[in-house]
XYZ file of C-alpha atoms in Angstrom:
339
model
C -13.119 5.078 -22.783
C -15.219 7.422 -25.266
C -14.985 5.949 -29.313
C -12.715 8.562 -30.327
C -10.424 6.988 -27.897
C -7.746 4.169 -29.281
C -5.415 2.018 -27.102
C -3.365 -0.806 -28.631
C -3.384 -3.305 -25.789
C -0.255 -5.055 -27.533
C 1.653 -1.947 -26.515
C 0.579 -1.945 -22.791
C 1.291 1.169 -20.645
C 0.883 -0.631 -17.085
C 1.389 -3.782 -16.145
C -0.635 -4.539 -12.974
C 0.657 -7.215 -10.359
C -1.049 -9.288 -8.171
C 0.541 -10.917 -5.030
C -1.813 -14.089 -4.135
C -1.475 -16.493 -0.796
C -4.520 -18.332 -0.517
C -7.056 -15.696 -1.809
C -9.403 -18.786 -2.783
C -12.374 -17.414 -5.056
C -11.832 -14.079 -4.513
C -8.962 -13.945 -7.206
C -10.813 -15.628 -9.860
C -13.020 -12.529 -8.999
C -10.237 -10.447 -9.666
C -8.451 -11.917 -12.846
C -12.509 -10.999 -14.133
C -13.037 -7.787 -13.241
C -9.341 -7.149 -14.515
C -10.094 -9.283 -17.908
C -12.728 -6.987 -17.987
C -11.132 -3.318 -17.908
C -12.071 -0.719 -20.475
C -8.303 0.125 -20.280
C -6.729 -2.863 -22.449
C -3.157 -1.920 -22.877
C -1.576 -3.953 -19.978
C -0.359 -7.458 -18.861
C -0.466 -8.504 -15.655
C 1.675 -10.956 -13.358
C 0.338 -12.820 -11.100
C 2.736 -14.375 -8.265
C 1.713 -17.396 -6.192
C 3.269 -17.730 -2.737
C 2.978 -21.157 -2.910
C -0.867 -20.872 -1.838
C -2.331 -24.592 -0.849
C -6.094 -23.550 -1.141
C -5.969 -24.089 -5.549
C -6.938 -20.587 -6.161
C -4.455 -20.481 -8.615
C -5.288 -23.297 -10.598
C -9.052 -22.397 -10.117
C -7.908 -18.728 -11.162
C -6.175 -20.007 -14.246
C -9.694 -20.896 -16.459
C -10.839 -17.233 -16.419
C -7.751 -15.572 -18.351
C -6.844 -18.805 -20.372
C -7.103 -17.676 -23.636
C -5.566 -14.010 -22.699
C -2.250 -13.307 -23.617
C -1.973 -10.176 -21.171
C -1.967 -12.722 -18.194
C 1.448 -14.328 -16.956
C 1.859 -16.411 -13.699
C 4.807 -16.656 -11.410
C 4.596 -19.409 -8.493
C 6.862 -19.332 -6.008
C 7.950 -22.616 -4.372
C 7.866 -20.269 -0.638
C 5.970 -17.901 0.337
C 8.119 -14.908 0.260
C 6.449 -12.457 1.504
C 3.924 -9.075 -0.023
C 6.868 -7.034 -0.631
C 9.637 -9.767 -1.955
C 6.698 -10.992 -4.526
C 5.400 -7.567 -5.758
C 9.575 -6.479 -6.511
C 9.640 -9.556 -8.077
C 7.146 -9.311 -10.641
C 8.373 -4.736 -10.376
C 11.651 -5.655 -11.663
C 10.483 -8.428 -14.820
C 8.447 -5.540 -16.166
C 9.294 -2.610 -19.094
C 6.174 -0.751 -18.668
C 6.295 2.880 -17.932
C 3.146 2.374 -14.579
C 3.227 -0.350 -12.514
C -0.437 -1.151 -11.063
C -0.929 -3.303 -7.267
C -4.075 -4.974 -7.146
C -4.937 -7.249 -4.222
C -6.194 -10.533 -4.884
C -9.304 -9.484 -2.696
C -9.473 -6.678 -4.257
C -12.323 -6.474 -7.308
C -11.432 -3.377 -9.708
C -14.746 -2.471 -11.118
C -15.074 -2.013 -14.900
C -13.117 1.833 -15.529
C -10.369 1.439 -12.259
C -7.722 1.262 -14.311
C -8.989 3.708 -17.156
C -9.371 6.074 -14.095
C -5.845 5.684 -12.637
C -4.372 6.235 -15.906
C -6.767 9.645 -16.823
C -5.486 10.693 -13.409
C -1.662 10.528 -14.372
C -2.501 12.830 -17.458
C -4.203 15.553 -14.622
C -1.447 15.261 -12.519
C 1.998 15.058 -14.565
C 4.110 15.737 -11.230
C 2.986 12.901 -9.176
C 4.446 9.497 -8.790
C 1.823 7.288 -6.783
C -2.191 7.052 -7.213
C -4.731 5.146 -4.851
C -7.982 4.257 -5.237
C -11.130 3.850 -3.267
C -11.791 0.958 -1.776
C -15.248 -0.042 -0.562
C -15.783 -2.979 1.619
C -17.059 -5.751 -0.007
C -19.996 -6.951 2.166
C -21.373 -3.350 2.418
C -20.377 -1.155 -0.268
C -22.177 1.556 0.936
C -19.110 1.447 3.377
C -15.577 3.022 2.817
C -12.862 -0.056 3.425
C -10.133 3.061 2.698
C -9.366 6.294 0.700
C -5.591 6.547 0.756
C -3.279 6.198 3.737
C -2.390 9.155 6.545
C 0.493 9.200 8.816
C -0.231 10.541 12.407
C 3.358 12.525 13.401
C 4.121 10.127 16.302
C 4.677 7.457 14.217
C 1.366 5.480 13.152
C -0.074 4.640 9.909
C -4.307 4.315 8.931
C -5.841 3.982 6.169
C -8.300 7.165 5.941
C -12.213 6.683 6.100
C -11.996 3.025 7.072
C -15.372 2.559 8.246
C -17.296 5.699 7.294
C -19.767 5.851 4.680
C -19.328 6.397 1.520
C -20.803 9.456 1.337
C -17.635 11.102 3.013
C -15.660 10.120 0.367
C -13.192 13.547 -0.245
C -12.584 14.566 -3.569
C -9.447 14.335 -5.286
C -6.653 15.708 -4.134
C -3.168 14.813 -2.193
C -2.863 11.585 0.426
C 0.178 10.856 2.291
C 0.484 7.670 0.506
C -1.175 4.995 -1.811
C -2.368 1.441 -0.166
C -1.060 -1.153 -2.489
C -4.241 -3.142 -1.943
C -4.752 -1.109 -5.800
C -2.222 1.552 -5.993
C -0.015 2.733 -9.235
C 3.334 3.658 -9.042
C 5.611 5.310 -12.025
C 7.975 2.159 -12.922
C 11.128 3.845 -12.962
C 10.730 5.696 -9.540
C 9.450 2.583 -7.086
C 12.805 0.690 -8.982
C 14.558 3.315 -7.969
C 13.343 3.313 -4.455
C 14.609 -0.693 -4.590
C 10.411 -1.005 -3.986
C 8.984 -2.425 -0.877
C 11.956 -3.244 1.704
C 11.619 -6.669 1.914
C 12.183 -7.351 5.526
C 9.147 -5.541 6.266
C 7.548 -9.084 4.409
C 3.853 -7.178 5.010
C 2.282 -4.850 6.163
C 3.468 -0.909 5.950
C 5.352 -1.578 3.376
C 2.859 0.441 1.422
C 3.425 3.190 3.458
C 7.413 3.033 4.262
C 7.916 3.366 0.496
C 5.423 6.208 -0.099
C 7.669 7.975 2.984
C 10.817 7.426 1.361
C 9.507 8.663 -2.130
C 8.482 11.717 -0.365
C 11.602 12.452 1.153
C 12.701 12.634 -2.391
C 10.354 15.159 -3.305
C 7.563 13.491 -5.069
C 3.926 13.508 -4.837
C 1.141 11.142 -4.277
C -3.323 11.408 -5.398
C -5.733 10.018 -4.309
C -8.247 9.094 -7.178
C -11.792 9.271 -6.034
C -13.461 7.508 -9.386
C -10.827 4.375 -9.463
C -12.731 1.775 -6.774
C -12.084 -1.558 -5.740
C -14.033 -4.270 -3.751
C -12.124 -5.087 -1.282
C -12.544 -8.153 1.137
C -9.718 -7.107 3.539
C -6.839 -9.189 4.429
C -8.807 -12.388 3.567
C -5.116 -14.207 2.655
C -3.573 -13.100 6.304
C -6.525 -13.873 8.641
C -7.669 -10.776 9.599
C -6.513 -7.266 10.108
C -6.713 -7.945 13.842
C -4.908 -11.911 12.932
C -1.735 -12.115 15.221
C 0.270 -12.396 11.755
C -1.865 -9.220 11.123
C -0.875 -7.409 14.594
C 2.904 -8.698 15.226
C 3.671 -7.617 11.772
C 2.004 -4.288 11.759
C 3.435 -3.222 15.071
C 7.416 -4.287 14.228
C 7.090 -2.406 10.651
C 5.625 0.428 12.000
C 8.522 0.831 14.523
C 11.154 -0.001 11.502
C 9.203 3.143 9.349
C 9.286 6.101 11.472
C 13.255 4.765 12.728
C 14.139 4.616 9.118
C 11.782 7.296 7.296
C 11.632 10.399 10.219
C 14.063 13.072 9.138
C 16.312 13.963 12.474
C 14.528 17.895 13.170
C 11.307 15.770 12.806
C 12.657 12.335 15.200
C 14.714 13.362 17.692
C 11.407 15.741 19.222
C 8.425 12.743 18.182
C 10.263 9.859 19.802
C 9.088 10.164 23.184
C 5.630 10.026 21.521
C 6.498 7.189 19.475
C 7.607 5.318 21.965
C 4.691 6.545 24.493
C 2.051 5.703 21.378
C 3.732 2.209 21.584
C 3.126 1.534 25.246
C -0.413 2.741 24.621
C -0.786 -0.136 22.071
C 0.530 -2.734 24.165
C -1.683 -1.621 26.806
C -4.362 -2.213 24.505
C -3.285 -5.459 22.912
C -3.265 -7.102 26.750
C -6.811 -5.502 27.444
C -7.854 -7.340 23.882
C -5.296 -10.521 24.589
C -3.115 -9.171 21.537
C -0.283 -8.278 23.508
C 1.852 -11.475 22.773
C 1.990 -10.313 19.206
C 2.225 -7.029 19.484
C 4.859 -7.499 22.134
C 7.118 -9.781 19.831
C 6.913 -7.450 17.854
C 8.191 -4.300 19.499
C 11.020 -6.894 20.718
C 11.989 -7.571 17.086
C 11.578 -4.186 16.147
C 14.187 -3.407 18.774
C 16.516 -6.332 18.246
C 16.119 -4.947 14.185
C 17.171 -1.036 14.822
C 20.969 -1.702 13.954
C 19.896 -3.236 10.531
C 16.712 -0.160 10.424
C 19.492 2.775 11.383
C 21.907 2.027 8.778
C 19.010 2.000 6.054
C 18.021 5.358 7.522
C 21.403 6.751 6.916
C 21.205 5.348 3.422
C 17.536 6.623 3.333
C 17.748 10.147 4.410
C 20.994 11.241 2.644
C 18.710 11.094 -0.718
C 16.102 13.266 1.068
C 15.347 16.604 -0.954
C 12.163 17.539 1.044
C 12.677 20.044 3.303
C 11.533 19.848 7.428
C 8.465 22.578 6.849
C 7.644 20.240 3.859
C 7.459 16.881 5.544
C 6.278 18.003 8.545
C 2.833 19.383 6.307
C 2.503 16.088 5.029
C 1.887 14.904 8.447
C -1.399 14.497 10.707
C -0.493 16.300 13.832
C -4.518 16.653 15.651
C -4.453 13.035 17.561
C -8.506 13.160 17.060
C -7.857 13.016 13.443
C -6.325 9.625 14.135
C -8.833 8.132 16.265
C -11.636 8.747 13.501
C -10.028 7.400 10.817
C -10.768 10.726 8.755
C -10.685 10.006 5.028
C -9.455 13.885 4.502
C -6.934 14.573 1.546
C -3.727 16.478 2.437
C -5.043 19.138 0.820
């Protein structure tokens, strides 16, 4: 922020939501990083999903004398999706930022995101650069992409930091560190709470894209991300179950009919390949349960699909242009922007 910029912290432009579940010392580091932001015009809501590790009690002193921070303590773990919706419904700021309890922001993280809203007034979603907390020369993610067969992935995961693409459009922001226009987030009813966690951010972005909205990835908005610190790791049974189930629901709910039916055989084939790979790695049970439970929930997903597709404004050609069709790009976890 330059010397001639004045931002009134008493009139916040953005609410930052942090959903905590047993994040340990990461939460204190995140709150400290947020308190030290160069962009002070924010309020923060920390929703704790009935943590049992003492992380909330340990983190409170870091912001005890800062009136911008509020805490909500849930009596049970209502999930990442529902907890974010709860906080979003209780704020009246124009912008809503989401930040994981294991994603420590650099001092100008919020300033960079808010500056991007001025450069891209037609965009309603903005993503951050996620660096590996253990090795910041490695990307943890540079926006989410979506393979046409129905698989989302975190662009650039595991790539060197030097491969970070310039500012541009991506399919979806990763909700570990993202910014949304509050009114648009609410108009879409926020995250789908039945997802609980995982892929709820891609599902929301898909719905917003169907309505004609865009997402911009902001390279200069940086967080250092531990990654799945509260869910046992990306390859845990918990993550594999929810990721598999929600991936199927996301495809069924959002893919428009002119693309859905031609791509459905490829989606099913992809699921078979993923299950076979899971058998090889010993993860066949959570992946298999994810597929079975997704099929059990298809009636609900199809009813939701009808409502989602009714709100569609984007053309089939536009939607096809947002998808990744080359499987090699997916297999490489490419960080490239859409354009």
